[in-house]
């Protein structure tokens, strides 16, 4: 029974955010395509884990760990943000490259969120099931980590659609990956500040909350912008 509760606690945040973005889509995508996108998000977990382990080994050695802000920032961007968002973009491209249903601006966000939350759901299971105090981990990640992956995905999907439908400039193409990597890297750098010492961690946590509020406001603005764009178009 406890395992079922832990599984629900792990998956519910991602499912609720998926439901939210699905309801925002006025022209619903085929269910099998959404499942395919989620499956791609789940599928990249293993290669991401392998790449991250190799990069961490290269940066900190076999038994090393980050001890300074420079270390935690390197860990956040080089080990976490770039590999994870890079593989998410690869997964999104695989889902959309020959997708005949990718015909609206908002679709980029829908599919990117499916990929991102597929990844986040499995990652969340691994964190919740690996901690004795799993309830507090589940609550914290439900409020911060999973919504974080959602926001990163919204940014990626927004710029992917802008590039595909509106503006094929190099600047927009770069933003498809750069925007989520920056958001993810800053998020992780602030969250990992506690690895330096408790005082730095406390400051980092306050900054993290502020950053998350700003990031989600920006993500919501991107969602509404593309919903409105499709509404006017149709």
Coordinates of N, CA and C in Angstrom, one line a residue:
X1 N 0.8 -1.2 0.0 CA 0.0 0.0 0.0 C 0.9 1.3 0.0
X2 N 1.9 1.2 0.8 CA 2.8 2.4 0.9 C 3.5 2.7 -0.5
X3 N 3.8 1.6 -1.2 CA 4.5 1.8 -2.5 C 3.5 2.5 -3.5
X4 N 2.2 2.1 -3.4 CA 1.2 2.7 -4.3 C 1.1 4.2 -4.0
X5 N 1.1 4.6 -2.7 CA 1.0 6.0 -2.3 C 2.2 6.7 -2.7
X6 N 3.4 6.1 -2.6 CA 4.6 6.8 -3.1 C 4.6 7.0 -4.6
X7 N 4.1 6.0 -5.3 CA 4.0 6.1 -6.8 C 3.0 7.2 -7.2
X8 N 1.9 7.3 -6.5 CA 0.9 8.4 -6.8 C 1.6 9.7 -6.5
X9 N 2.2 9.8 -5.4 CA 2.9 11.1 -5.0 C 4.0 11.5 -6.0
X10 N 4.6 10.5 -6.6 CA 5.7 10.8 -7.6 C 5.1 11.2 -8.9
X11 N 4.0 10.6 -9.3 CA 3.4 10.9 -10.7 C 2.4 12.0 -10.7
X12 N 1.7 12.2 -9.6 CA 0.6 13.1 -9.7 C 0.9 14.6 -10.1
X13 N 2.1 15.1 -9.7 CA 2.4 16.5 -10.1 C 2.5 16.6 -11.7
X14 N 3.2 15.6 -12.3 CA 3.4 15.6 -13.7 C 2.0 15.4 -14.4
X15 N 1.2 14.5 -13.9 CA -0.1 14.3 -14.5 C -1.0 15.5 -14.5
X16 N -1.0 16.2 -13.4 CA -1.8 17.4 -13.3 C -1.3 18.5 -14.2
X17 N 0.0 18.7 -14.4 CA 0.5 19.7 -15.3 C 0.2 19.3 -16.8
X18 N 0.3 18.0 -17.0 CA -0.1 17.5 -18.4 C -1.5 17.8 -18.7
X19 N -2.4 17.5 -17.7 CA -3.8 17.8 -17.9 C -4.1 19.3 -18.1
X20 N -3.3 20.1 -17.4 CA -3.5 21.6 -17.5 C -3.2 22.0 -19.0
X21 N -2.0 21.5 -19.5 CA -1.6 22.0 -20.8 C -2.5 21.4 -21.9
X22 N -3.0 20.2 -21.6 CA -3.9 19.5 -22.6 C -5.2 20.3 -22.7
X23 N -5.7 20.7 -21.5 CA -7.0 21.5 -21.5 C -6.8 22.9 -22.2
X24 N -5.6 23.4 -22.2 CA -5.4 24.7 -22.9 C -5.4 24.6 -24.4
X25 N -5.1 23.4 -24.9 CA -5.1 23.2 -26.3 C -6.5 23.1 -26.9
X26 N -6.8 24.1 -27.7 CA -8.2 24.1 -28.3 C -8.4 23.1 -29.4
X27 N -7.3 22.7 -30.1 CA -7.4 21.7 -31.1 C -6.6 20.5 -30.6
X28 N -7.2 19.6 -30.0 CA -6.5 18.5 -29.3 C -5.7 17.6 -30.3
X29 N -4.5 17.3 -29.8 CA -3.6 16.4 -30.5 C -4.1 14.9 -30.3
X30 N -3.8 14.1 -31.3 CA -4.2 12.7 -31.1 C -3.5 12.1 -29.8
X31 N -4.2 11.3 -29.1 CA -3.7 10.7 -27.9 C -2.5 9.9 -28.1
X32 N -2.4 9.2 -29.2 CA -1.3 8.3 -29.4 C 0.0 9.1 -29.6
X33 N -0.1 10.3 -30.2 CA 1.0 11.2 -30.4 C 1.5 11.8 -29.1
X34 N 0.6 12.1 -28.2 CA 1.0 12.6 -26.9 C 1.6 11.5 -26.0
X35 N 1.1 10.3 -26.1 CA 1.7 9.2 -25.4 C 3.2 8.9 -26.0
X36 N 3.3 9.1 -27.3 CA 4.6 8.9 -27.9 C 5.6 9.9 -27.4
X37 N 5.1 11.2 -27.3 CA 6.0 12.2 -26.7 C 6.4 12.0 -25.3
X38 N 5.5 11.5 -24.5 CA 5.8 11.2 -23.1 C 6.8 10.0 -23.1
X39 N 6.6 9.0 -24.0 CA 7.5 7.9 -24.0 C 8.9 8.3 -24.4
X40 N 9.0 9.2 -25.3 CA 10.3 9.7 -25.6 C 11.0 10.4 -24.4
X41 N 10.2 11.1 -23.7 CA 10.7 11.8 -22.5 C 11.2 10.7 -21.5
X42 N 10.5 9.6 -21.3 CA 10.9 8.6 -20.4 C 12.1 7.9 -21.0
X43 N 12.1 7.7 -22.3 CA 13.2 6.9 -23.0 C 14.6 7.6 -22.9
X44 N 14.6 8.9 -22.7 CA 15.9 9.5 -22.7 C 16.6 9.5 -21.3
X45 N 15.9 9.0 -20.3 CA 16.4 8.9 -19.0 C 17.7 8.2 -18.9
X46 N 17.8 7.0 -19.5 CA 19.0 6.2 -19.5 C 20.2 6.9 -20.1
X47 N 20.1 7.4 -21.4 CA 21.3 8.1 -21.9 C 21.7 9.3 -21.2
X48 N 20.7 10.1 -20.7 CA 21.0 11.2 -19.8 C 21.8 10.8 -18.6
X49 N 21.4 9.8 -17.9 CA 22.0 9.3 -16.7 C 23.5 8.9 -17.0
X50 N 23.7 8.3 -18.2 CA 25.0 7.8 -18.5 C 25.9 9.0 -18.8
X51 N 25.4 10.0 -19.6 CA 26.2 11.2 -19.9 C 26.5 12.0 -18.7
X52 N 25.5 12.2 -17.8 CA 25.7 12.9 -16.6 C 26.7 12.3 -15.7
X53 N 26.7 11.0 -15.6 CA 27.7 10.3 -14.7 C 29.1 10.5 -15.3
X54 N 29.2 10.4 -16.6 CA 30.6 10.6 -17.2 C 31.1 12.0 -17.0
X55 N 30.2 13.0 -17.2 CA 30.6 14.4 -17.0 C 31.0 14.7 -15.6
X56 N 30.2 14.1 -14.6 CA 30.5 14.4 -13.2 C 31.8 13.7 -12.8
X57 N 32.1 12.6 -13.4 CA 33.4 11.9 -13.1 C 34.5 12.7 -13.7
X58 N 34.4 13.3 -14.9 CA 35.4 14.1 -15.5 C 35.7 15.4 -14.7
X59 N 34.6 16.0 -14.1 CA 34.7 17.2 -13.4 C 35.2 17.1 -12.0
X60 N 34.7 16.0 -11.3 CA 35.0 15.9 -9.9 C 35.7 14.7 -9.4
X61 N 36.0 13.8 -10.4 CA 36.7 12.6 -10.0 C 35.7 11.5 -9.4
X62 N 36.3 10.4 -9.1 CA 35.5 9.3 -8.7 C 34.8 9.5 -7.3
X63 N 35.5 10.1 -6.4 CA 34.9 10.4 -5.1 C 34.7 11.8 -4.8
X64 N 34.9 12.7 -5.8 CA 34.8 14.1 -5.5 C 33.4 14.6 -5.5
X65 N 33.2 15.8 -5.0 CA 31.9 16.4 -4.9 C 32.1 18.0 -4.9
X66 N 31.1 18.7 -5.4 CA 31.2 20.2 -5.4 C 31.3 20.8 -4.1
X67 N 32.2 21.7 -3.9 CA 32.4 22.3 -2.6 C 32.4 23.9 -2.6
X68 N 32.4 24.4 -3.9 CA 32.3 25.9 -4.0 C 31.2 26.3 -4.9
X69 N 30.9 27.6 -5.0 CA 29.8 28.0 -5.9 C 30.2 27.8 -7.4
X70 N 31.5 27.9 -7.7 CA 31.9 27.6 -9.0 C 31.6 26.1 -9.4
X71 N 31.9 25.2 -8.4 CA 31.7 23.8 -8.6 C 30.2 23.5 -8.8
X72 N 29.3 24.1 -7.9 CA 27.9 23.8 -8.0 C 27.3 24.4 -9.3
X73 N 27.8 25.5 -9.7 CA 27.3 26.1 -11.0 C 27.7 25.2 -12.2
X74 N 29.0 24.7 -12.2 CA 29.4 23.8 -13.2 C 28.6 22.6 -13.2
X75 N 28.3 22.0 -12.0 CA 27.4 20.8 -11.9 C 26.1 21.1 -12.5
X76 N 25.5 22.3 -12.1 CA 24.2 22.7 -12.6 C 24.1 22.8 -14.1
X77 N 25.0 23.5 -14.7 CA 24.9 23.7 -16.1 C 25.5 22.6 -17.0
X78 N 26.7 22.2 -16.7 CA 27.4 21.2 -17.5 C 27.0 19.8 -17.3
X79 N 26.6 19.4 -16.1 CA 26.3 18.0 -15.8 C 24.7 17.8 -15.9
X80 N 24.0 18.8 -15.5 CA 22.5 18.7 -15.5 C 21.8 19.4 -16.6
X81 N 21.9 20.7 -16.7 CA 21.0 21.4 -17.6 C 21.3 21.1 -19.1
X82 N 22.6 21.2 -19.5 CA 22.9 21.0 -20.9 C 22.5 19.6 -21.4
X83 N 23.0 18.5 -20.7 CA 22.6 17.2 -21.2 C 21.1 16.9 -21.2
X84 N 20.4 17.3 -20.1 CA 19.0 17.0 -20.0 C 18.2 17.8 -21.0
X85 N 18.4 19.1 -21.2 CA 17.7 19.8 -22.2 C 18.1 19.5 -23.6
X86 N 19.4 19.1 -23.8 CA 19.8 18.7 -25.1 C 19.1 17.4 -25.5
X87 N 19.0 16.4 -24.6 CA 18.3 15.2 -25.0 C 16.8 15.4 -25.1
X88 N 16.2 16.3 -24.3 CA 14.8 16.7 -24.5 C 14.5 17.3 -25.8
X89 N 15.4 18.1 -26.3 CA 15.3 18.7 -27.6 C 15.4 17.7 -28.7
X90 N 16.3 16.7 -28.6 CA 16.4 15.6 -29.5 C 15.1 14.8 -29.5
X91 N 14.5 14.5 -28.4 CA 13.3 13.8 -28.3 C 12.2 14.6 -28.9
X92 N 12.1 15.9 -28.7 CA 11.0 16.7 -29.3 C 11.2 16.7 -30.8
X93 N 12.4 16.8 -31.3 CA 12.6 16.8 -32.7 C 12.2 15.5 -33.3
X94 N 12.4 14.4 -32.7 CA 12.0 13.1 -33.2 C 10.5 13.0 -33.2
X95 N 9.8 13.6 -32.3 CA 8.4 13.5 -32.2 C 7.7 14.4 -33.3
X96 N 8.4 15.6 -33.6 CA 7.8 16.6 -34.5 C 8.3 16.6 -35.9
X97 N 9.4 15.9 -36.2 CA 10.0 16.1 -37.5 C 9.1 15.6 -38.7
X98 N 8.3 14.6 -38.5 CA 7.4 14.2 -39.5 C 5.9 14.1 -39.0
X99 N 5.6 14.9 -38.1 CA 4.3 14.9 -37.4 C 3.3 15.8 -38.2
X100 N 2.4 15.2 -38.9 CA 1.4 16.0 -39.6 C 0.4 16.8 -38.7
X101 N 0.4 16.5 -37.5 CA -0.5 17.2 -36.5 C 0.2 18.4 -35.9
X102 N 1.4 18.6 -36.2 CA 2.1 19.8 -35.7 C 1.8 20.9 -36.7
X103 N 0.6 21.5 -36.5 CA 0.1 22.5 -37.4 C -0.4 23.8 -36.7
X104 N -0.2 23.9 -35.4 CA -0.6 25.1 -34.7 C 0.6 25.5 -33.8
X105 N 0.6 26.8 -33.5 CA 1.7 27.4 -32.7 C 1.7 26.7 -31.3
X106 N 0.6 26.5 -30.7 CA 0.6 25.9 -29.3 C 1.1 24.5 -29.3
X107 N 1.0 23.8 -30.4 CA 1.4 22.4 -30.5 C 2.9 22.2 -30.0
X108 N 3.8 23.1 -30.3 CA 5.1 23.0 -29.9 C 5.2 22.9 -28.3
X109 N 4.5 23.7 -27.6 CA 4.4 23.7 -26.2 C 3.8 22.4 -25.7
X110 N 2.7 21.9 -26.3 CA 2.1 20.7 -25.9 C 3.0 19.5 -26.0
X111 N 3.7 19.3 -27.1 CA 4.6 18.2 -27.2 C 5.8 18.3 -26.4
X112 N 6.4 19.5 -26.2 CA 7.5 19.7 -25.4 C 7.2 19.4 -23.9
X113 N 6.0 19.8 -23.5 CA 5.6 19.6 -22.1 C 5.5 18.1 -21.9
X114 N 4.9 17.4 -22.9 CA 4.8 15.9 -22.8 C 6.2 15.2 -22.6
X115 N 7.1 15.7 -23.4 CA 8.5 15.1 -23.3 C 9.1 15.5 -22.0
X116 N 9.0 16.8 -21.6 CA 9.6 17.2 -20.3 C 9.0 16.5 -19.1
X117 N 7.7 16.4 -19.1 CA 7.1 15.8 -17.9 C 7.2 14.3 -17.9
X118 N 7.3 13.6 -19.1 CA 7.7 12.2 -19.1 C 9.0 12.0 -18.4
X119 N 10.0 12.8 -18.8 CA 11.3 12.8 -18.1 C 11.2 13.0 -16.6
X120 N 10.4 14.1 -16.3 CA 10.3 14.5 -14.9 C 9.6 13.5 -14.0
X121 N 8.6 12.8 -14.6 CA 7.9 11.8 -13.8 C 8.8 10.7 -13.4
X122 N 9.6 10.2 -14.3 CA 10.5 9.1 -13.9 C 11.6 9.5 -13.0
X123 N 12.1 10.7 -13.3 CA 13.1 11.3 -12.4 C 12.6 11.4 -10.9
X124 N 11.3 11.9 -10.9 CA 10.7 12.0 -9.6 C 10.5 10.7 -8.8
X125 N 10.2 9.7 -9.5 CA 10.1 8.3 -8.9 C 11.4 7.9 -8.3
X126 N 12.5 8.2 -9.0 CA 13.8 7.8 -8.5 C 14.2 8.5 -7.3
X127 N 13.8 9.8 -7.2 CA 14.1 10.6 -6.0 C 13.3 10.2 -4.8
X128 N 12.0 10.1 -5.0 CA 11.0 9.7 -4.0 C 11.3 8.4 -3.4
X129 N 11.6 7.4 -4.2 CA 11.8 6.0 -3.8 C 13.2 5.8 -3.2
X130 N 14.1 6.8 -3.3 CA 15.5 6.6 -2.8 C 15.7 7.3 -1.5
X131 N 14.7 8.0 -1.0 CA 14.8 8.7 0.3 C 13.9 8.1 1.4
X132 N 14.4 7.9 2.6 CA 13.6 7.4 3.7 C 12.5 8.4 4.0
X133 N 12.8 9.7 4.0 CA 11.8 10.7 4.3 C 11.1 11.1 2.9
X134 N 10.5 10.1 2.3 CA 10.0 10.3 0.9 C 8.9 11.3 0.8
X135 N 8.1 11.5 1.9 CA 7.0 12.4 1.8 C 7.4 13.8 1.7
X136 N 8.4 14.2 2.4 CA 8.9 15.6 2.3 C 9.6 15.8 1.0
X137 N 10.3 14.8 0.5 CA 10.9 14.9 -0.9 C 9.8 15.0 -1.9
X138 N 8.8 14.2 -1.8 CA 7.7 14.3 -2.8 C 7.0 15.7 -2.8
X139 N 6.8 16.2 -1.6 CA 6.1 17.5 -1.5 C 7.0 18.6 -2.1
X140 N 8.3 18.6 -1.7 CA 9.2 19.6 -2.2 C 9.4 19.6 -3.7
X141 N 9.5 18.4 -4.3 CA 9.6 18.2 -5.7 C 8.3 18.5 -6.5
X142 N 7.2 18.3 -5.8 CA 5.9 18.6 -6.4 C 5.7 20.1 -6.6
X143 N 6.3 20.9 -5.6 CA 6.2 22.3 -5.7 C 7.3 23.0 -6.5
X144 N 8.4 22.3 -6.6 CA 9.6 23.0 -7.3 C 10.1 22.3 -8.5
X145 N 10.6 21.0 -8.3 CA 11.3 20.3 -9.4 C 10.4 20.0 -10.6
X146 N 9.3 19.4 -10.4 CA 8.4 19.0 -11.5 C 7.9 20.2 -12.2
X147 N 7.3 21.2 -11.5 CA 6.9 22.5 -12.2 C 8.1 23.1 -12.9
X148 N 9.3 22.9 -12.4 CA 10.5 23.5 -13.0 C 10.7 22.8 -14.4
X149 N 10.6 21.5 -14.5 CA 10.7 20.8 -15.8 C 9.6 21.3 -16.7
X150 N 8.4 21.5 -16.2 CA 7.3 22.0 -17.0 C 7.7 23.4 -17.6
X151 N 8.2 24.3 -16.8 CA 8.5 25.6 -17.3 C 9.7 25.5 -18.3
X152 N 10.7 24.7 -18.1 CA 11.7 24.6 -19.1 C 11.1 24.1 -20.4
X153 N 10.2 23.1 -20.3 CA 9.6 22.6 -21.5 C 8.7 23.7 -22.3
X154 N 8.0 24.5 -21.5 CA 7.2 25.5 -22.1 C 8.1 26.5 -22.9
X155 N 9.3 26.8 -22.4 CA 10.2 27.7 -23.1 C 10.7 27.1 -24.3
X156 N 11.1 25.8 -24.2 CA 11.6 25.1 -25.4 C 10.5 25.0 -26.5
X157 N 9.3 24.6 -26.1 CA 8.2 24.4 -27.1 C 7.8 25.8 -27.7
X158 N 7.9 26.8 -26.9 CA 7.5 28.2 -27.4 C 8.5 28.5 -28.6
X159 N 9.8 28.5 -28.3 CA 10.7 28.9 -29.3 C 10.8 27.9 -30.5
X160 N 10.5 26.6 -30.2 CA 10.4 25.7 -31.3 C 9.3 26.0 -32.3
X161 N 8.2 26.4 -31.7 CA 7.0 26.8 -32.6 C 7.3 28.1 -33.3
X162 N 7.9 29.1 -32.6 CA 8.2 30.4 -33.2 C 9.2 30.2 -34.4
X163 N 10.2 29.3 -34.2 CA 11.1 29.0 -35.3 C 10.4 28.3 -36.4
X164 N 9.5 27.4 -36.1 CA 8.9 26.5 -37.2 C 7.9 27.3 -38.0
X165 N 7.1 28.2 -37.3 CA 6.0 28.8 -37.9 C 6.2 30.3 -38.3
X166 N 7.1 31.0 -37.5 CA 7.1 32.5 -37.6 C 8.5 33.0 -38.1
X167 N 9.5 32.6 -37.5 CA 10.8 33.3 -37.7 C 12.0 32.3 -37.6
X168 N 12.5 32.0 -38.8 CA 13.6 31.0 -38.9 C 15.0 31.7 -38.8
X169 N 15.1 32.6 -37.9 CA 16.4 33.3 -37.7 C 17.3 32.5 -36.8
X170 N 18.6 32.6 -36.9 CA 19.5 31.9 -36.1 C 19.3 32.2 -34.6
X171 N 18.9 33.5 -34.3 CA 18.7 33.9 -32.9 C 17.6 33.1 -32.3
X172 N 16.4 32.9 -33.0 CA 15.3 32.1 -32.5 C 15.8 30.6 -32.4
X173 N 16.5 30.1 -33.4 CA 17.0 28.7 -33.3 C 17.8 28.5 -32.1
X174 N 18.7 29.4 -31.7 CA 19.6 29.3 -30.6 C 18.7 29.3 -29.3
X175 N 17.7 30.1 -29.3 CA 16.8 30.2 -28.1 C 16.1 28.9 -27.8
X176 N 15.8 28.1 -28.8 CA 15.1 26.8 -28.6 C 15.8 26.0 -27.5
X177 N 17.2 26.0 -27.5 CA 17.9 25.3 -26.5 C 18.4 26.2 -25.4
X178 N 18.8 27.4 -25.8 CA 19.5 28.3 -24.8 C 18.5 28.7 -23.7
X179 N 17.3 29.0 -24.0 CA 16.3 29.4 -23.0 C 16.1 28.4 -21.9
X180 N 15.7 27.1 -22.3 CA 15.6 26.1 -21.3 C 16.8 25.8 -20.5
X181 N 18.0 25.8 -21.2 CA 19.3 25.5 -20.5 C 19.6 26.6 -19.5
X182 N 19.4 27.8 -19.8 CA 19.6 28.9 -18.8 C 18.7 28.8 -17.6
X183 N 17.4 28.6 -17.9 CA 16.4 28.5 -16.8 C 16.7 27.3 -16.0
X184 N 17.1 26.1 -16.6 CA 17.4 24.9 -15.8 C 18.7 25.1 -15.0
X185 N 19.7 25.7 -15.7 CA 21.0 25.8 -15.0 C 20.9 26.8 -13.8
X186 N 20.2 27.9 -14.0 CA 20.0 28.8 -12.8 C 19.2 28.1 -11.7
X187 N 18.2 27.4 -12.1 CA 17.4 26.7 -11.1 C 18.2 25.8 -10.3
X188 N 19.0 24.9 -11.0 CA 19.8 23.9 -10.3 C 20.9 24.5 -9.5
X189 N 21.5 25.6 -10.0 CA 22.6 26.3 -9.3 C 22.2 26.8 -8.0
X190 N 21.0 27.4 -8.0 CA 20.4 27.9 -6.7 C 20.0 26.8 -5.8
X191 N 19.4 25.7 -6.3 CA 19.0 24.6 -5.5 C 20.2 23.8 -4.9
X192 N 21.3 23.8 -5.6 CA 22.5 23.1 -5.2 C 23.4 24.0 -4.2
X193 N 23.0 25.2 -4.0 CA 23.9 26.1 -3.2 C 24.1 25.5 -1.8
X194 N 23.2 24.7 -1.3 CA 23.3 24.1 0.0 C 24.5 23.2 0.1
X195 N 25.0 22.7 -1.0 CA 26.1 21.8 -1.0 C 27.4 22.5 -0.6
X196 N 27.4 23.9 -0.7 CA 28.6 24.7 -0.3 C 28.6 24.8 1.3
X197 N 27.5 25.4 1.8 CA 27.3 25.4 3.3 C 25.9 25.8 3.6
X198 N 25.4 25.6 4.8 CA 24.0 25.9 5.1 C 23.6 27.4 4.9
X199 N 24.5 28.3 5.1 CA 24.2 29.7 5.0 C 24.0 30.1 3.5
X200 N 24.9 29.7 2.7 CA 24.8 29.9 1.3 C 23.6 29.2 0.7
X201 N 23.3 28.0 1.3 CA 22.1 27.3 0.9 C 20.8 28.0 1.2
X202 N 20.8 28.7 2.4 CA 19.6 29.5 2.8 C 19.3 30.6 1.9
X203 N 20.4 31.3 1.5 CA 20.3 32.5 0.6 C 19.9 31.9 -0.8
X204 N 20.5 30.8 -1.2 CA 20.1 30.2 -2.5 C 18.7 29.8 -2.6
X205 N 18.1 29.3 -1.5 CA 16.7 28.8 -1.4 C 15.8 30.0 -1.6
X206 N 16.1 31.1 -0.9 CA 15.2 32.3 -1.1 C 15.3 32.8 -2.5
X207 N 16.5 32.8 -3.1 CA 16.6 33.3 -4.5 C 15.9 32.3 -5.4
X208 N 15.9 31.0 -5.1 CA 15.3 30.0 -5.9 C 13.8 30.2 -5.9
X209 N 13.2 30.5 -4.8 CA 11.7 30.8 -4.8 C 11.4 32.0 -5.6
X210 N 12.2 33.0 -5.5 CA 11.9 34.2 -6.3 C 12.1 33.9 -7.8
X211 N 13.1 33.2 -8.1 CA 13.4 32.8 -9.5 C 12.2 31.9 -10.1
X212 N 11.8 31.0 -9.3 CA 10.7 30.1 -9.8 C 9.4 30.9 -10.0
X213 N 9.1 31.9 -9.2 CA 7.9 32.7 -9.4 C 8.0 33.5 -10.7
X214 N 9.2 34.1 -11.0 CA 9.4 34.8 -12.2 C 9.4 33.9 -13.4
X215 N 10.0 32.8 -13.3 CA 10.1 31.8 -14.4 C 8.7 31.3 -14.8
X216 N 7.9 31.0 -13.8 CA 6.5 30.5 -14.1 C 5.6 31.6 -14.7
X217 N 5.8 32.8 -14.3 CA 5.1 33.9 -14.9 C 5.5 34.1 -16.3
X218 N 6.7 33.9 -16.6 CA 7.2 34.0 -18.0 C 6.7 32.8 -18.8
X219 N 6.7 31.6 -18.2 CA 6.2 30.5 -18.9 C 4.7 30.6 -19.2
X220 N 3.9 31.1 -18.2 CA 2.5 31.3 -18.4 C 2.2 32.3 -19.5
X221 N 3.0 33.4 -19.6 CA 2.9 34.4 -20.6 C 3.1 33.7 -22.0
X222 N 4.1 32.8 -22.1 CA 4.3 32.1 -23.4 C 3.1 31.2 -23.8
X223 N 2.6 30.5 -22.8 CA 1.4 29.7 -23.0 C 0.3 30.5 -23.6
X224 N 0.0 31.6 -22.9 CA -1.2 32.4 -23.3 C -0.9 33.1 -24.6
X225 N 0.3 33.5 -24.9 CA 0.6 34.1 -26.2 C 0.3 33.2 -27.4
X226 N 0.7 31.9 -27.3 CA 0.5 31.0 -28.4 C -1.0 30.5 -28.5
X227 N -1.6 30.4 -27.3 CA -3.1 30.1 -27.3 C -3.8 31.2 -28.1
X228 N -3.5 32.5 -27.8 CA -4.1 33.6 -28.4 C -3.8 33.7 -29.9
X229 N -2.6 33.3 -30.2 CA -2.1 33.4 -31.6 C -3.0 32.4 -32.5
X230 N -3.2 31.2 -31.9 CA -4.0 30.2 -32.6 C -5.5 30.6 -32.7
X231 N -5.9 31.2 -31.6 CA -7.3 31.6 -31.6 C -7.6 32.7 -32.7
X232 N -6.7 33.6 -32.8 CA -6.8 34.6 -33.9 C -6.7 34.0 -35.3
X233 N -5.8 33.1 -35.4 CA -5.6 32.4 -36.7 C -6.8 31.6 -37.2
X234 N -7.5 31.0 -36.2 CA -8.6 30.1 -36.6 C -9.9 30.8 -36.3

